[in-house]
Amino acid sequence: MNDLGHQGWAANLIAAGQLQSGEHVLVVVDEPLADCGSELAAAVRDAGGQPQLELWAGDRPLAAPPPAISEAASGIDLCFFLSQEPRGDEAGARVELLRIVTEHGGREMYLGLVDAKLLRGELSEPAAELAKPAATLLERLEGAQVVHIRGRAGTDLRLNVTGRRWLTDALPLKAGEMANYPGGEVFTAPLEDGADGVLVADLTVPYTVEGLVDEPVTIRFEGGRVQSIEGGRAAEMLNALVEEAGESGRVIAELGIGLNPTISPRGHVMLDEKAARTAHVAIGSNTGPYGGRNQSSIHVDCIFSEPTIEVDGEPVELPTH
């Protein structure tokens, strides 16, 4: 690991994962990131961890994690999962891996749609300090019942979040928790029948067109379920993904609010959903650490710009810088 870029991204992940000396670490990568997986495993070993490297591969789409990964996950302290080409119809398998890792107190860091260039470039930069704004927003949202969220492009959605826990990936990772990297969101799983109104995703919808959406994707909810999806090519592709997943793919899954002022939306879901002045609503799977009850083969984050929110009728100021 003579390349400083390699040291940068690997060191960032190790720090974000709160690796402790002697911990057992599972490194999971898909085939395009095999070399990066080897580098990360070596960095884990140098930091005092005990790594095991496994490939996310098999007959695609995977309905469950590969057996070797499931077996290893049942006893590890920390899992790093890096995927350059995550499939939309494998979200259920990814959630199942997360469940196996976290149910015994393990921790997971997930990076999707990343490649070697991104790892050695932007993800090797120092991480933004977001703990304070995240903690402040969590305190304001605790105990919320109804969230009314609007967006610049026309989002106007009411979400019932009664009894659901608000989470963040901007605080130190604890036992039984998961986070994406880079961090920068506060999120929850609304009640599965608790979404009514319209979502207009004017930024990013993964597993559809490359980059930003070709035109805004308008999704109408009633009783927590998608009633219609309209727009251009991105909307057509999302509709097909939802149809393939079946009724479970129509269920509201997540509300997330971006906090990270160092990120600008560019059509990359794992970055855009963290950006300040964005929010996202997901459909599909929300079990495991999300705190929901809907199992599905998909989890699709639909990202929109300039959100404003009211919680139980009172406006909430969102961090923007």
PDB file of C-alpha atoms in Angstrom:
ATOM      1  CA  MET A   1       0.000   0.000   0.000  1.00  0.00           C
ATOM      2  CA  ASN A   2       2.487   2.592  -1.173  1.00  0.00           C
ATOM      3  CA  ASP A   3      -0.166   4.702  -2.939  1.00  0.00           C
ATOM      4  CA  LEU A   4      -1.261   7.485  -0.560  1.00  0.00           C
ATOM      5  CA  GLY A   5      -4.717   7.481  -2.149  1.00  0.00           C
ATOM      6  CA  HIS A   6      -5.184   3.870  -1.147  1.00  0.00           C
ATOM      7  CA  GLN A   7      -4.113   4.698   2.381  1.00  0.00           C
ATOM      8  CA  GLY A   8      -6.496   7.644   2.427  1.00  0.00           C
ATOM      9  CA  TRP A   9      -9.723   5.824   1.587  1.00  0.00           C
ATOM     10  CA  ALA A  10      -8.867   2.684   3.527  1.00  0.00           C
ATOM     11  CA  ALA A  11      -7.871   4.710   6.590  1.00  0.00           C
ATOM     12  CA  ASN A  12     -11.114   6.687   6.331  1.00  0.00           C
ATOM     13  CA  LEU A  13     -13.185   3.494   6.274  1.00  0.00           C
ATOM     14  CA  ILE A  14     -11.279   1.966   9.170  1.00  0.00           C
ATOM     15  CA  ALA A  15     -11.801   5.131  11.233  1.00  0.00           C
ATOM     16  CA  ALA A  16     -15.507   5.320  10.320  1.00  0.00           C
ATOM     17  CA  GLY A  17     -15.969   1.669  11.248  1.00  0.00           C
ATOM     18  CA  GLN A  18     -14.447   2.272  14.698  1.00  0.00           C
ATOM     19  CA  LEU A  19     -12.098  -0.693  14.218  1.00  0.00           C
ATOM     20  CA  GLN A  20     -10.522  -1.961  17.429  1.00  0.00           C
ATOM     21  CA  SER A  21      -7.395  -4.087  17.610  1.00  0.00           C
ATOM     22  CA  GLY A  22      -8.156  -7.806  17.490  1.00  0.00           C
ATOM     23  CA  GLU A  23     -11.620  -7.466  15.953  1.00  0.00           C
ATOM     24  CA  HIS A  24     -12.747  -9.890  13.270  1.00  0.00           C
ATOM     25  CA  VAL A  25     -13.553  -8.016  10.062  1.00  0.00           C
ATOM     26  CA  LEU A  26     -15.435  -9.264   6.998  1.00  0.00           C
ATOM     27  CA  VAL A  27     -14.539  -7.452   3.770  1.00  0.00           C
ATOM     28  CA  VAL A  28     -17.117  -8.065   1.026  1.00  0.00           C
ATOM     29  CA  VAL A  29     -16.620  -6.764  -2.514  1.00  0.00           C
ATOM     30  CA  ASP A  30     -18.083  -7.451  -5.932  1.00  0.00           C
ATOM     31  CA  GLU A  31     -15.809  -8.604  -8.744  1.00  0.00           C
ATOM     32  CA  PRO A  32     -14.830  -5.173 -10.162  1.00  0.00           C
ATOM     33  CA  LEU A  33     -13.484  -4.195  -6.730  1.00  0.00           C
ATOM     34  CA  ALA A  34     -11.519  -7.371  -6.006  1.00  0.00           C
ATOM     35  CA  ASP A  35      -8.176  -5.554  -5.934  1.00  0.00           C
ATOM     36  CA  CYS A  36      -9.548  -2.800  -3.703  1.00  0.00           C
ATOM     37  CA  GLY A  37     -10.901  -5.481  -1.378  1.00  0.00           C
ATOM     38  CA  SER A  38      -7.424  -6.948  -1.052  1.00  0.00           C
ATOM     39  CA  GLU A  39      -6.017  -3.500  -0.258  1.00  0.00           C
ATOM     40  CA  LEU A  40      -8.656  -2.873   2.392  1.00  0.00           C
ATOM     41  CA  ALA A  41      -8.078  -6.286   3.978  1.00  0.00           C
ATOM     42  CA  ALA A  42      -4.356  -5.531   4.139  1.00  0.00           C
ATOM     43  CA  ALA A  43      -5.061  -2.147   5.743  1.00  0.00           C
ATOM     44  CA  VAL A  44      -7.337  -3.805   8.306  1.00  0.00           C
ATOM     45  CA  ARG A  45      -4.569  -6.271   9.151  1.00  0.00           C
ATOM     46  CA  ASP A  46      -2.039  -3.437   9.511  1.00  0.00           C
ATOM     47  CA  ALA A  47      -4.463  -1.666  11.878  1.00  0.00           C
ATOM     48  CA  GLY A  48      -4.642  -4.708  14.152  1.00  0.00           C
ATOM     49  CA  GLY A  49      -7.823  -6.333  12.812  1.00  0.00           C
ATOM     50  CA  GLN A  50      -8.312  -9.894  11.594  1.00  0.00           C
ATOM     51  CA  PRO A  51      -9.744  -9.634   8.060  1.00  0.00           C
ATOM     52  CA  GLN A  52     -11.607 -12.164   5.931  1.00  0.00           C
ATOM     53  CA  LEU A  53     -12.116 -11.230   2.272  1.00  0.00           C
ATOM     54  CA  GLU A  54     -15.160 -12.603   0.390  1.00  0.00           C
ATOM     55  CA  LEU A  55     -16.601 -11.996  -3.077  1.00  0.00           C
ATOM     56  CA  TRP A  56     -20.254 -11.039  -3.613  1.00  0.00           C
ATOM     57  CA  ALA A  57     -20.842 -13.413  -6.534  1.00  0.00           C
ATOM     58  CA  GLY A  58     -22.968 -16.312  -7.717  1.00  0.00           C
ATOM     59  CA  ASP A  59     -26.104 -16.813  -9.781  1.00  0.00           C
ATOM     60  CA  ARG A  60     -27.457 -13.298 -10.201  1.00  0.00           C
ATOM     61  CA  PRO A  61     -29.640 -11.834  -8.929  1.00  0.00           C
ATOM     62  CA  LEU A  62     -28.756 -13.157  -5.498  1.00  0.00           C
ATOM     63  CA  ALA A  63     -31.824 -13.895  -3.375  1.00  0.00           C
ATOM     64  CA  ALA A  64     -29.604 -14.231  -0.282  1.00  0.00           C
ATOM     65  CA  PRO A  65     -25.947 -13.583   0.580  1.00  0.00           C
ATOM     66  CA  PRO A  66     -23.522 -16.238  -0.687  1.00  0.00           C
ATOM     67  CA  PRO A  67     -23.189 -19.035   1.923  1.00  0.00           C
ATOM     68  CA  ALA A  68     -19.567 -18.232   2.786  1.00  0.00           C
ATOM     69  CA  ILE A  69     -20.511 -14.614   3.463  1.00  0.00           C
ATOM     70  CA  SER A  70     -23.531 -15.550   5.604  1.00  0.00           C
ATOM     71  CA  GLU A  71     -21.415 -17.945   7.653  1.00  0.00           C
ATOM     72  CA  ALA A  72     -18.658 -15.419   8.215  1.00  0.00           C
ATOM     73  CA  ALA A  73     -21.100 -12.590   9.002  1.00  0.00           C
ATOM     74  CA  SER A  74     -22.648 -14.503  11.890  1.00  0.00           C
ATOM     75  CA  GLY A  75     -19.531 -14.117  13.996  1.00  0.00           C
ATOM     76  CA  ILE A  76     -17.729 -10.948  12.935  1.00  0.00           C
ATOM     77  CA  ASP A  77     -17.378  -7.610  14.706  1.00  0.00           C
ATOM     78  CA  LEU A  78     -17.297  -5.374  11.638  1.00  0.00           C
ATOM     79  CA  CYS A  79     -18.267  -5.725   7.977  1.00  0.00           C
ATOM     80  CA  PHE A  80     -17.107  -3.543   5.097  1.00  0.00           C
ATOM     81  CA  PHE A  81     -19.265  -4.052   1.979  1.00  0.00           C
ATOM     82  CA  LEU A  82     -18.046  -2.330  -1.199  1.00  0.00           C
ATOM     83  CA  SER A  83     -19.978  -2.696  -4.445  1.00  0.00           C
ATOM     84  CA  GLN A  84     -19.184  -1.054  -7.759  1.00  0.00           C
ATOM     85  CA  GLU A  85     -22.211  -2.538  -9.519  1.00  0.00           C
ATOM     86  CA  PRO A  86     -24.985  -3.150  -6.951  1.00  0.00           C
ATOM     87  CA  ARG A  87     -28.166  -4.555  -8.453  1.00  0.00           C
ATOM     88  CA  GLY A  88     -31.523  -3.055  -7.600  1.00  0.00           C
ATOM     89  CA  ASP A  89     -33.071  -6.518  -7.354  1.00  0.00           C
ATOM     90  CA  GLU A  90     -30.520  -7.659  -4.754  1.00  0.00           C
ATOM     91  CA  ALA A  91     -31.501  -5.181  -2.039  1.00  0.00           C
ATOM     92  CA  GLY A  92     -33.195  -8.003  -0.132  1.00  0.00           C
ATOM     93  CA  ALA A  93     -29.957 -10.009  -0.080  1.00  0.00           C
ATOM     94  CA  ARG A  94     -28.003  -6.964   1.081  1.00  0.00           C
ATOM     95  CA  VAL A  95     -30.521  -6.319   3.864  1.00  0.00           C
ATOM     96  CA  GLU A  96     -30.279  -9.962   4.902  1.00  0.00           C
ATOM     97  CA  LEU A  97     -26.500  -9.643   5.231  1.00  0.00           C
ATOM     98  CA  LEU A  98     -27.019  -6.517   7.319  1.00  0.00           C
ATOM     99  CA  ARG A  99     -29.443  -8.421   9.561  1.00  0.00           C
ATOM    100  CA  ILE A 100     -26.949 -11.247  10.099  1.00  0.00           C
ATOM    101  CA  VAL A 101     -24.180  -8.787  10.946  1.00  0.00           C
ATOM    102  CA  THR A 102     -26.142  -6.571  13.316  1.00  0.00           C
ATOM    103  CA  GLU A 103     -28.360  -9.064  15.154  1.00  0.00           C
ATOM    104  CA  HIS A 104     -25.407 -10.192  17.278  1.00  0.00           C
ATOM    105  CA  GLY A 105     -24.011  -6.671  17.729  1.00  0.00           C
ATOM    106  CA  GLY A 106     -21.781  -6.463  14.656  1.00  0.00           C
ATOM    107  CA  ARG A 107     -21.318  -3.228  12.706  1.00  0.00           C
ATOM    108  CA  GLU A 108     -21.515  -2.647   8.947  1.00  0.00           C
ATOM    109  CA  MET A 109     -20.163   0.030   6.612  1.00  0.00           C
ATOM    110  CA  TYR A 110     -21.667  -0.047   3.107  1.00  0.00           C
ATOM    111  CA  LEU A 111     -20.382   1.713  -0.013  1.00  0.00           C
ATOM    112  CA  GLY A 112     -22.423   1.253  -3.175  1.00  0.00           C
ATOM    113  CA  LEU A 113     -21.732   2.454  -6.729  1.00  0.00           C
ATOM    114  CA  VAL A 114     -18.103   3.160  -5.906  1.00  0.00           C
ATOM    115  CA  ASP A 115     -15.108   2.471  -8.108  1.00  0.00           C
ATOM    116  CA  ALA A 116     -11.357   2.653  -7.641  1.00  0.00           C
ATOM    117  CA  LYS A 117     -11.212   6.217  -9.008  1.00  0.00           C
ATOM    118  CA  LEU A 118     -13.771   7.479  -6.508  1.00  0.00           C
ATOM    119  CA  LEU A 119     -12.104   5.638  -3.636  1.00  0.00           C
ATOM    120  CA  ARG A 120      -8.684   7.045  -4.452  1.00  0.00           C
ATOM    121  CA  GLY A 121     -10.053  10.502  -5.161  1.00  0.00           C
ATOM    122  CA  GLU A 122     -12.935  12.108  -3.292  1.00  0.00           C
ATOM    123  CA  LEU A 123     -13.297   9.343  -0.699  1.00  0.00           C
ATOM    124  CA  SER A 124      -9.666   9.700   0.291  1.00  0.00           C
ATOM    125  CA  GLU A 125     -10.276  13.286   1.446  1.00  0.00           C
ATOM    126  CA  PRO A 126     -10.847  13.962   5.159  1.00  0.00           C
ATOM    127  CA  ALA A 127     -14.428  13.295   6.224  1.00  0.00           C
ATOM    128  CA  ALA A 128     -16.677  16.251   7.080  1.00  0.00           C
ATOM    129  CA  GLU A 129     -17.439  16.874  10.773  1.00  0.00           C
ATOM    130  CA  LEU A 130     -21.201  16.383  10.973  1.00  0.00           C
ATOM    131  CA  ALA A 131     -21.800  15.007  14.456  1.00  0.00           C
ATOM    132  CA  LYS A 132     -23.068  18.285  15.950  1.00  0.00           C
ATOM    133  CA  PRO A 133     -25.717  19.147  13.314  1.00  0.00           C
ATOM    134  CA  ALA A 134     -26.813  15.493  13.224  1.00  0.00           C
ATOM    135  CA  ALA A 135     -27.254  15.360  17.002  1.00  0.00           C
ATOM    136  CA  THR A 136     -29.163  18.663  16.991  1.00  0.00           C
ATOM    137  CA  LEU A 137     -31.556  17.468  14.282  1.00  0.00           C
ATOM    138  CA  LEU A 138     -32.061  14.086  15.972  1.00  0.00           C
ATOM    139  CA  GLU A 139     -33.021  15.848  19.200  1.00  0.00           C
ATOM    140  CA  ARG A 140     -35.571  17.988  17.338  1.00  0.00           C
ATOM    141  CA  LEU A 141     -37.113  14.980  15.566  1.00  0.00           C
ATOM    142  CA  GLU A 142     -37.303  12.647  18.551  1.00  0.00           C
ATOM    143  CA  GLY A 143     -40.876  11.710  19.357  1.00  0.00           C
ATOM    144  CA  ALA A 144     -42.260  13.051  16.068  1.00  0.00           C
ATOM    145  CA  GLN A 145     -45.569  11.673  14.837  1.00  0.00           C
ATOM    146  CA  VAL A 146     -46.312  13.335  11.488  1.00  0.00           C
ATOM    147  CA  VAL A 147     -43.744  14.806   9.115  1.00  0.00           C
ATOM    148  CA  HIS A 148     -44.907  17.076   6.295  1.00  0.00           C
ATOM    149  CA  ILE A 149     -42.117  17.414   3.756  1.00  0.00           C
ATOM    150  CA  ARG A 150     -42.056  19.609   0.663  1.00  0.00           C
ATOM    151  CA  GLY A 151     -39.494  20.125  -2.090  1.00  0.00           C
ATOM    152  CA  ARG A 152     -38.660  22.699  -4.749  1.00  0.00           C
ATOM    153  CA  ALA A 153     -39.882  20.535  -7.648  1.00  0.00           C
ATOM    154  CA  GLY A 154     -43.284  19.798  -6.129  1.00  0.00           C
ATOM    155  CA  THR A 155     -42.855  17.191  -3.391  1.00  0.00           C
ATOM    156  CA  ASP A 156     -45.735  17.485  -0.903  1.00  0.00           C
ATOM    157  CA  LEU A 157     -45.853  14.402   1.280  1.00  0.00           C
ATOM    158  CA  ARG A 158     -47.208  13.574   4.728  1.00  0.00           C
ATOM    159  CA  LEU A 159     -45.506  10.722   6.581  1.00  0.00           C
ATOM    160  CA  ASN A 160     -46.584   8.989   9.784  1.00  0.00           C
ATOM    161  CA  VAL A 161     -43.440   8.200  11.788  1.00  0.00           C
ATOM    162  CA  THR A 162     -45.120   7.528  15.153  1.00  0.00           C
ATOM    163  CA  GLY A 163     -42.994   5.215  17.272  1.00  0.00           C
ATOM    164  CA  ARG A 164     -40.222   4.898  14.685  1.00  0.00           C
ATOM    165  CA  ARG A 165     -36.633   5.618  15.669  1.00  0.00           C
ATOM    166  CA  TRP A 166     -34.617   8.352  13.970  1.00  0.00           C
ATOM    167  CA  LEU A 167     -31.061   7.295  13.056  1.00  0.00           C
ATOM    168  CA  THR A 168     -27.947   8.879  11.597  1.00  0.00           C
ATOM    169  CA  ASP A 169     -24.689   7.799   9.986  1.00  0.00           C
ATOM    170  CA  ALA A 170     -22.946  10.993  11.123  1.00  0.00           C
ATOM    171  CA  LEU A 171     -22.209   9.826  14.673  1.00  0.00           C
ATOM    172  CA  PRO A 172     -19.638   7.198  15.737  1.00  0.00           C
ATOM    173  CA  LEU A 173     -20.735   3.695  14.693  1.00  0.00           C
ATOM    174  CA  LYS A 174     -21.898   1.550  17.610  1.00  0.00           C
ATOM    175  CA  ALA A 175     -22.584  -2.163  18.104  1.00  0.00           C
ATOM    176  CA  GLY A 176     -25.555  -3.347  16.067  1.00  0.00           C
ATOM    177  CA  GLU A 177     -25.511  -0.323  13.758  1.00  0.00           C
ATOM    178  CA  MET A 178     -24.859   0.290  10.075  1.00  0.00           C
ATOM    179  CA  ALA A 179     -23.764   3.321   8.090  1.00  0.00           C
ATOM    180  CA  ASN A 180     -22.908   4.316   4.577  1.00  0.00           C
ATOM    181  CA  TYR A 181     -19.705   6.090   3.662  1.00  0.00           C
ATOM    182  CA  PRO A 182     -19.434   9.003   3.301  1.00  0.00           C
ATOM    183  CA  GLY A 183     -21.868   9.802   6.091  1.00  0.00           C
ATOM    184  CA  GLY A 184     -24.253  12.699   6.282  1.00  0.00           C
ATOM    185  CA  GLU A 185     -27.932  11.885   6.773  1.00  0.00           C
ATOM    186  CA  VAL A 186     -30.625  11.555   9.410  1.00  0.00           C
ATOM    187  CA  PHE A 187     -33.258   8.979   8.525  1.00  0.00           C
ATOM    188  CA  THR A 188     -36.215   6.913   9.690  1.00  0.00           C
ATOM    189  CA  ALA A 189     -38.644   4.292   8.417  1.00  0.00           C
ATOM    190  CA  PRO A 190     -42.192   5.730   8.236  1.00  0.00           C
ATOM    191  CA  LEU A 191     -45.080   3.425   9.070  1.00  0.00           C
ATOM    192  CA  GLU A 192     -45.779   1.168   6.126  1.00  0.00           C
ATOM    193  CA  ASP A 193     -49.291   2.608   5.661  1.00  0.00           C
ATOM    194  CA  GLY A 194     -48.263   6.143   6.588  1.00  0.00           C
ATOM    195  CA  ALA A 195     -47.454   8.003   3.370  1.00  0.00           C
ATOM    196  CA  ASP A 196     -49.895  10.202   1.456  1.00  0.00           C
ATOM    197  CA  GLY A 197     -49.185  12.789  -1.209  1.00  0.00           C
ATOM    198  CA  VAL A 198     -46.704  13.296  -4.005  1.00  0.00           C
ATOM    199  CA  LEU A 199     -42.935  12.840  -4.243  1.00  0.00           C
ATOM    200  CA  VAL A 200     -41.091  14.575  -7.084  1.00  0.00           C
ATOM    201  CA  ALA A 201     -37.510  13.287  -7.416  1.00  0.00           C
ATOM    202  CA  ASP A 202     -35.702  15.951  -9.439  1.00  0.00           C
ATOM    203  CA  LEU A 203     -32.158  14.773  -8.701  1.00  0.00           C
ATOM    204  CA  THR A 204     -31.359  11.065  -8.553  1.00  0.00           C
ATOM    205  CA  VAL A 205     -33.154   7.721  -8.830  1.00  0.00           C
ATOM    206  CA  PRO A 206     -30.681   4.803  -8.793  1.00  0.00           C
ATOM    207  CA  TYR A 207     -30.935   1.744 -11.038  1.00  0.00           C
ATOM    208  CA  THR A 208     -32.508   3.902 -13.757  1.00  0.00           C
ATOM    209  CA  VAL A 209     -30.719   6.408 -15.999  1.00  0.00           C
ATOM    210  CA  GLU A 210     -27.051   7.180 -15.521  1.00  0.00           C
ATOM    211  CA  GLY A 211     -26.458  10.390 -13.599  1.00  0.00           C
ATOM    212  CA  LEU A 212     -29.226  12.851 -12.745  1.00  0.00           C
ATOM    213  CA  VAL A 213     -32.764  12.021 -13.864  1.00  0.00           C
ATOM    214  CA  ASP A 214     -33.668  12.949 -17.447  1.00  0.00           C
ATOM    215  CA  GLU A 215     -36.813  14.636 -16.087  1.00  0.00           C
ATOM    216  CA  PRO A 216     -38.417  14.739 -12.630  1.00  0.00           C
ATOM    217  CA  VAL A 217     -39.964  11.464 -11.481  1.00  0.00           C
ATOM    218  CA  THR A 218     -43.397  11.978  -9.900  1.00  0.00           C
ATOM    219  CA  ILE A 219     -44.535   9.268  -7.467  1.00  0.00           C
ATOM    220  CA  ARG A 220     -47.982   9.401  -5.867  1.00  0.00           C
ATOM    221  CA  PHE A 221     -48.589   7.680  -2.515  1.00  0.00           C
ATOM    222  CA  GLU A 222     -51.802   6.683  -0.843  1.00  0.00           C
ATOM    223  CA  GLY A 223     -51.962   4.693   2.366  1.00  0.00           C
ATOM    224  CA  GLY A 224     -48.209   4.116   2.276  1.00  0.00           C
ATOM    225  CA  ARG A 225     -48.150   2.599  -1.213  1.00  0.00           C
ATOM    226  CA  VAL A 226     -47.123   3.860  -4.612  1.00  0.00           C
ATOM    227  CA  GLN A 227     -50.157   4.464  -6.807  1.00  0.00           C
ATOM    228  CA  SER A 228     -48.395   5.824  -9.891  1.00  0.00           C
ATOM    229  CA  ILE A 229     -44.947   6.685 -11.258  1.00  0.00           C
ATOM    230  CA  GLU A 230     -44.742   9.300 -14.020  1.00  0.00           C
ATOM    231  CA  GLY A 231     -42.005  11.117 -15.907  1.00  0.00           C
ATOM    232  CA  GLY A 232     -39.445  10.290 -18.561  1.00  0.00           C
ATOM    233  CA  ARG A 233     -37.056   7.404 -19.065  1.00  0.00           C
ATOM    234  CA  ALA A 234     -36.049   7.245 -15.370  1.00  0.00           C
ATOM    235  CA  ALA A 235     -39.718   6.896 -14.412  1.00  0.00           C
ATOM    236  CA  GLU A 236     -40.216   4.101 -16.938  1.00  0.00           C
ATOM    237  CA  MET A 237     -37.226   2.188 -15.585  1.00  0.00           C
ATOM    238  CA  LEU A 238     -38.328   2.670 -11.967  1.00  0.00           C
ATOM    239  CA  ASN A 239     -41.807   1.452 -12.861  1.00  0.00           C
ATOM    240  CA  ALA A 240     -40.342  -1.710 -14.364  1.00  0.00           C
ATOM    241  CA  LEU A 241     -38.204  -2.324 -11.261  1.00  0.00           C
ATOM    242  CA  VAL A 242     -41.223  -1.902  -8.988  1.00  0.00           C
ATOM    243  CA  GLU A 243     -43.402  -4.149 -11.136  1.00  0.00           C
ATOM    244  CA  GLU A 244     -40.775  -6.893 -10.988  1.00  0.00           C
ATOM    245  CA  ALA A 245     -40.517  -6.600  -7.190  1.00  0.00           C
ATOM    246  CA  GLY A 246     -44.280  -6.881  -6.744  1.00  0.00           C
ATOM    247  CA  GLU A 247     -46.445  -5.250  -4.084  1.00  0.00           C
ATOM    248  CA  SER A 248     -43.604  -5.132  -1.536  1.00  0.00           C
ATOM    249  CA  GLY A 249     -41.727  -2.763  -3.839  1.00  0.00           C
ATOM    250  CA  ARG A 250     -44.541  -0.196  -3.651  1.00  0.00           C
ATOM    251  CA  VAL A 251     -44.315   0.321   0.119  1.00  0.00           C
ATOM    252  CA  ILE A 252     -42.827   3.443   1.689  1.00  0.00           C
ATOM    253  CA  ALA A 253     -39.474   2.506   3.211  1.00  0.00           C
ATOM    254  CA  GLU A 254     -37.478   5.517   4.379  1.00  0.00           C
ATOM    255  CA  LEU A 255     -37.283   9.264   4.794  1.00  0.00           C
ATOM    256  CA  GLY A 256     -33.757  10.666   4.819  1.00  0.00           C
ATOM    257  CA  ILE A 257     -32.447  14.216   5.191  1.00  0.00           C
ATOM    258  CA  GLY A 258     -28.999  15.172   3.869  1.00  0.00           C
ATOM    259  CA  LEU A 259     -26.542  17.113   6.047  1.00  0.00           C
ATOM    260  CA  ASN A 260     -23.204  17.169   4.214  1.00  0.00           C
ATOM    261  CA  PRO A 261     -22.365  20.621   2.767  1.00  0.00           C
ATOM    262  CA  THR A 262     -19.210  19.357   1.032  1.00  0.00           C
ATOM    263  CA  ILE A 263     -21.181  17.207  -1.453  1.00  0.00           C
ATOM    264  CA  SER A 264     -22.892  18.477  -4.601  1.00  0.00           C
ATOM    265  CA  PRO A 265     -25.499  16.241  -6.289  1.00  0.00           C
ATOM    266  CA  ARG A 266     -24.188  14.656  -9.475  1.00  0.00           C
ATOM    267  CA  GLY A 267     -26.370  11.592 -10.057  1.00  0.00           C
ATOM    268  CA  HIS A 268     -24.580   9.290  -7.598  1.00  0.00           C
ATOM    269  CA  VAL A 269     -27.104   8.058  -5.039  1.00  0.00           C
ATOM    270  CA  MET A 270     -24.643   7.195  -2.271  1.00  0.00           C
ATOM    271  CA  LEU A 271     -23.262  10.726  -2.396  1.00  0.00           C
ATOM    272  CA  ASP A 272     -26.349  12.719  -3.366  1.00  0.00           C
ATOM    273  CA  GLU A 273     -28.476  11.384  -0.495  1.00  0.00           C
ATOM    274  CA  LYS A 274     -25.924  12.815   1.953  1.00  0.00           C
ATOM    275  CA  ALA A 275     -25.779  16.288   0.407  1.00  0.00           C
ATOM    276  CA  ALA A 276     -27.121  19.245   2.377  1.00  0.00           C
ATOM    277  CA  ARG A 277     -30.246  20.786   0.813  1.00  0.00           C
ATOM    278  CA  THR A 278     -31.478  17.365  -0.310  1.00  0.00           C
ATOM    279  CA  ALA A 279     -33.840  14.772   1.084  1.00  0.00           C
ATOM    280  CA  HIS A 280     -34.856  11.338  -0.131  1.00  0.00           C
ATOM    281  CA  VAL A 281     -37.788   8.984   0.159  1.00  0.00           C
ATOM    282  CA  ALA A 282     -37.196   5.287  -0.470  1.00  0.00           C
ATOM    283  CA  ILE A 283     -39.579   2.506  -1.443  1.00  0.00           C
ATOM    284  CA  GLY A 284     -39.165  -1.218  -0.815  1.00  0.00           C
ATOM    285  CA  SER A 285     -37.280  -2.954   1.985  1.00  0.00           C
ATOM    286  CA  ASN A 286     -36.993  -1.271   5.399  1.00  0.00           C
ATOM    287  CA  THR A 287     -36.339  -4.128   7.825  1.00  0.00           C
ATOM    288  CA  GLY A 288     -33.315  -4.635  10.075  1.00  0.00           C
ATOM    289  CA  PRO A 289     -31.717  -1.503  11.548  1.00  0.00           C
ATOM    290  CA  TYR A 290     -34.098   0.717   9.563  1.00  0.00           C
ATOM    291  CA  GLY A 291     -36.764  -0.331  12.034  1.00  0.00           C
ATOM    292  CA  GLY A 292     -39.520  -1.175   9.554  1.00  0.00           C
ATOM    293  CA  ARG A 293     -41.460  -4.329   8.706  1.00  0.00           C
ATOM    294  CA  ASN A 294     -41.566  -4.503   4.908  1.00  0.00           C
ATOM    295  CA  GLN A 295     -39.395  -7.117   3.221  1.00  0.00           C
ATOM    296  CA  SER A 296     -38.702  -6.606  -0.468  1.00  0.00           C
ATOM    297  CA  SER A 297     -36.104  -7.391  -3.103  1.00  0.00           C
ATOM    298  CA  ILE A 298     -35.601  -3.645  -3.743  1.00  0.00           C
ATOM    299  CA  HIS A 299     -34.759  -0.486  -1.812  1.00  0.00           C
ATOM    300  CA  VAL A 300     -34.736   2.585  -4.063  1.00  0.00           C
ATOM    301  CA  ASP A 301     -33.848   6.060  -2.748  1.00  0.00           C
ATOM    302  CA  CYS A 302     -35.525   8.880  -4.702  1.00  0.00           C
ATOM    303  CA  ILE A 303     -33.663  12.142  -4.079  1.00  0.00           C
ATOM    304  CA  PHE A 304     -35.078  15.651  -4.371  1.00  0.00           C
ATOM    305  CA  SER A 305     -33.802  19.183  -3.813  1.00  0.00           C
ATOM    306  CA  GLU A 306     -34.441  21.982  -1.328  1.00  0.00           C
ATOM    307  CA  PRO A 307     -36.612  20.194   1.244  1.00  0.00           C
ATOM    308  CA  THR A 308     -38.582  21.990   3.935  1.00  0.00           C
ATOM    309  CA  ILE A 309     -40.273  20.097   6.746  1.00  0.00           C
ATOM    310  CA  GLU A 310     -42.839  20.519   9.459  1.00  0.00           C
ATOM    311  CA  VAL A 311     -42.991  18.111  12.384  1.00  0.00           C
ATOM    312  CA  ASP A 312     -46.369  17.835  14.081  1.00  0.00           C
ATOM    313  CA  GLY A 313     -47.303  21.180  12.572  1.00  0.00           C
ATOM    314  CA  GLU A 314     -44.130  23.042  13.564  1.00  0.00           C
ATOM    315  CA  PRO A 315     -41.393  24.048  11.076  1.00  0.00           C
ATOM    316  CA  VAL A 316     -37.948  22.512  11.576  1.00  0.00           C
ATOM    317  CA  GLU A 317     -34.761  24.238  10.474  1.00  0.00           C
ATOM    318  CA  LEU A 318     -32.524  21.934   8.461  1.00  0.00           C
ATOM    319  CA  PRO A 319     -28.708  22.247   8.453  1.00  0.00           C
ATOM    320  CA  THR A 320     -27.392  23.685   5.178  1.00  0.00           C
ATOM    321  CA  HIS A 321     -23.742  24.492   5.956  1.00  0.00           C
TER     322      HIS A 321
END
